[in-house]
Coordinates of C-alpha atoms and ligand atoms in Angstrom, one line a residue:
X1 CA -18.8 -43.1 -92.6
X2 CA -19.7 -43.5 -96.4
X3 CA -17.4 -42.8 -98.7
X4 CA -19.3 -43.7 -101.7
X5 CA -18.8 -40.8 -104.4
X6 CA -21.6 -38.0 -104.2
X7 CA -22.6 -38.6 -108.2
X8 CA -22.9 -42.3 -107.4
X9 CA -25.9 -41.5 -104.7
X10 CA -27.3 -39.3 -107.2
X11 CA -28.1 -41.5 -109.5
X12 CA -28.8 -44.4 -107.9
X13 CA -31.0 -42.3 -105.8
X14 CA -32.6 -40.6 -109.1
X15 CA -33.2 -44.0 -111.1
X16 CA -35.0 -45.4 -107.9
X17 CA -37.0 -42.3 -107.5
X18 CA -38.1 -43.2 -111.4
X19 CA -38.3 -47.4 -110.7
X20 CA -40.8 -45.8 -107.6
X21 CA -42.8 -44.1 -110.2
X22 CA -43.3 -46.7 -112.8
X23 CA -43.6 -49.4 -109.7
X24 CA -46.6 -46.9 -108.4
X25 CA -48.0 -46.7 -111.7
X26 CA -47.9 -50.8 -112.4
X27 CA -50.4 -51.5 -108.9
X28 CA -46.9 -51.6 -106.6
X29 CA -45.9 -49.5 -103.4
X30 CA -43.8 -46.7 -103.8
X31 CA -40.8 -48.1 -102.0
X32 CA -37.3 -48.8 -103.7
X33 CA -34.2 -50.0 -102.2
X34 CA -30.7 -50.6 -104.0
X35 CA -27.1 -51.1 -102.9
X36 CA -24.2 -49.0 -104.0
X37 CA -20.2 -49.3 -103.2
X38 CA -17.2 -47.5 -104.3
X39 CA -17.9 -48.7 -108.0
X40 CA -21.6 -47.9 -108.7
X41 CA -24.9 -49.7 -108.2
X42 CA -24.5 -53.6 -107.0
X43 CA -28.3 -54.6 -106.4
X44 CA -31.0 -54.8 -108.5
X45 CA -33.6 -52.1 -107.7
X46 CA -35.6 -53.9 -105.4
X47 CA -39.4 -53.3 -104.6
X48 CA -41.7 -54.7 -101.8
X49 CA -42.2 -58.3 -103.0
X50 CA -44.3 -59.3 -99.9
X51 CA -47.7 -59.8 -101.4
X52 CA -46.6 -62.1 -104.8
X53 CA -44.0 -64.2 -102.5
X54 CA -46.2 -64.4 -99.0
X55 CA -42.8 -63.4 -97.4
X56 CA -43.6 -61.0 -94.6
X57 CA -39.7 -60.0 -95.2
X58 CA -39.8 -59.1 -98.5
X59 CA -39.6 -55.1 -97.8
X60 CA -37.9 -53.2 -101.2
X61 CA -35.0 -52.4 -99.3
X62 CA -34.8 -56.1 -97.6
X63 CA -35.0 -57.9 -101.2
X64 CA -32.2 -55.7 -102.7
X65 CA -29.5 -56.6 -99.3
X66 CA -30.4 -60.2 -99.6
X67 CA -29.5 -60.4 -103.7
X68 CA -26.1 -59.0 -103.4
X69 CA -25.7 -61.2 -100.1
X70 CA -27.0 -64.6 -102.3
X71 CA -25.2 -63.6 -105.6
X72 CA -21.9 -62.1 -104.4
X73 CA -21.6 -65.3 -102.0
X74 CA -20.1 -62.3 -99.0
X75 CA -20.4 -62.5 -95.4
X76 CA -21.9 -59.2 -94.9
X77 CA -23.0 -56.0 -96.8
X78 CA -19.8 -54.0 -95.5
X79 CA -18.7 -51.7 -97.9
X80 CA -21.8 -50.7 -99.2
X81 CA -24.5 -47.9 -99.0
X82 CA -28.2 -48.8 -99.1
X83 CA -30.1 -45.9 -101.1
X84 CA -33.5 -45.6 -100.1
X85 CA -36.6 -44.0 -101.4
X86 CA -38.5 -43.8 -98.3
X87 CA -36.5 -44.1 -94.9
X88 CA -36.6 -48.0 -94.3
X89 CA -39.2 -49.5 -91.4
X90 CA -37.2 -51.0 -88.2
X91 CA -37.1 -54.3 -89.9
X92 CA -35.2 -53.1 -92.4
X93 CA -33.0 -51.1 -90.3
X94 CA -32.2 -54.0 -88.2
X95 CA -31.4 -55.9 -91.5
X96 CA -29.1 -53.6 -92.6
X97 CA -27.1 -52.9 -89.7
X98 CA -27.1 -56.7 -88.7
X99 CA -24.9 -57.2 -91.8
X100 CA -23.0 -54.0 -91.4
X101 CA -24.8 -51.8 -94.2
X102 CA -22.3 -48.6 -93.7
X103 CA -24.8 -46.3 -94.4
X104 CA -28.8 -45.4 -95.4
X105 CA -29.7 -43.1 -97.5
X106 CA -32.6 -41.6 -97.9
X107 CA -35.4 -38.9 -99.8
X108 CA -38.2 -38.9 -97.7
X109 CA -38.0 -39.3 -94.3
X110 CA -39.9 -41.1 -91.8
X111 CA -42.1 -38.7 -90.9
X112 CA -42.8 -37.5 -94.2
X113 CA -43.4 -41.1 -95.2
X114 CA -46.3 -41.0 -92.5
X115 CA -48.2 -37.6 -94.1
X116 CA -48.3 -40.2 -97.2
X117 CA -50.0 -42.7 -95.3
X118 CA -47.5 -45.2 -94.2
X119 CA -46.7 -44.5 -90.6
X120 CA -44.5 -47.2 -89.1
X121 CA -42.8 -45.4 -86.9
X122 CA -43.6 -47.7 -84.3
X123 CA -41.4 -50.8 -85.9
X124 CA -38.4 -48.9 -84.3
X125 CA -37.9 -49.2 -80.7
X126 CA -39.7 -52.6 -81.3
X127 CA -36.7 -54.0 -83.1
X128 CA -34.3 -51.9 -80.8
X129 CA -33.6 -48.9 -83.9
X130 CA -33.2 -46.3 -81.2
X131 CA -33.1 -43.0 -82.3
X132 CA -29.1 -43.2 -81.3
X133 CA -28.5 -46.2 -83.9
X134 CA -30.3 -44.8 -86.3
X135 CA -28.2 -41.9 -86.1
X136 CA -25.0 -43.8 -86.9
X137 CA -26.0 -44.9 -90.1
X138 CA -29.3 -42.4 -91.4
X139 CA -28.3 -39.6 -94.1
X140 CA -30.7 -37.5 -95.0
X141 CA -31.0 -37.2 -98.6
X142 CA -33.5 -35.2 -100.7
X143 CA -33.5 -36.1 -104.4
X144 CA -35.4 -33.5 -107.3
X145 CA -38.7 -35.9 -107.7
X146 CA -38.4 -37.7 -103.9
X147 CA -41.8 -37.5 -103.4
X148 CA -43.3 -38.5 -106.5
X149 CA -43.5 -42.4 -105.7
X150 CA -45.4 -41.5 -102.3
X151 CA -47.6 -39.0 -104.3
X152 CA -48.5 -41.3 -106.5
X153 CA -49.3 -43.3 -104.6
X154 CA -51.4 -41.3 -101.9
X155 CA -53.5 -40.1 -105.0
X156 CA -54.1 -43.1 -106.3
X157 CA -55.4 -44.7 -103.1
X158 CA -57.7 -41.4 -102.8
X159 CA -58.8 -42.5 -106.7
X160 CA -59.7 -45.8 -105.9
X161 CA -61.7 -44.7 -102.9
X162 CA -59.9 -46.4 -100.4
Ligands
ZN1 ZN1 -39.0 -52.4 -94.3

């Protein structure tokens, strides 16, 4: 159970709603991921880095766990709340509760994700995120812009003709 104070989630979940945006806006996806605790924001808001470092890995939500686990030189990620803009793939899942993320929050779910165009809903049982784990850590939570970022970004694939 998260105990990480509701104005904490707000804002982190706000400012990466906006980092989406401008991320959208600059050529990226609209994915952000960051890590909060008791005290605030601890991660960098990270974005999908997979095409400029070839890193298959390099999900938004994946590159924000692995900085606080490289800079803060800790075991595991418990204590901390990951705060997600669209509900992480099954990869990301896995990462997080393989080093004991307490919980996931997120705006836009899964399925909502998928009416945007990104439907990965498949990446789940693969990596063994049954719908029972997934429980124990998933929280929906709707922030005022959520779906900006995807909108964007659906819009701007339908611009470019794709
Ligand atoms: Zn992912």
């Amino acid at each position: 159970m998260s105990t990480i104070p509701p104005d904490v989630l707000i804002q982190a979940m706000n400012e990466a709603v906006v980092v989406g945006v401008e991320h959208v806006e600059a050529g990226g996806l609209p994915f952000v991921g960051v890590l909060v605790d008791n005290s605030g924001v601890i991660s960098d808001f990270g974005v999908n880095r997979v095409r400029e470092t070839r890193d298959p890995t390099a999900h938004a939500e994946i590159v924000a766990m692995r900085e606080v686990l490289n800079s803060d030189d800790r075991d595991d990620l418990s204590g901390t709340t990951l705060v997600a803009t669209g509900e992480p793939c099954g990869l990301c899942y896995r990462f997080a509760i393989d080093q004991g993320v307490d919980a996931i929050y997120v705006a836009v779910d899964r399925d909502a994700v998928a009416e945007w165009g990104f439907d990965y809903r498949t990446s789940y049982l693969s990596l063994g995120i049954t719908d029972e784990l997934r429980s124990t850590v998933f929280n929906s939570f709707p922030a005022e812009r959520g779906n900006e970022p995807f909108a964007r970004y659906f819009h701007t694939q339908i611009n470019n003709g794709r």
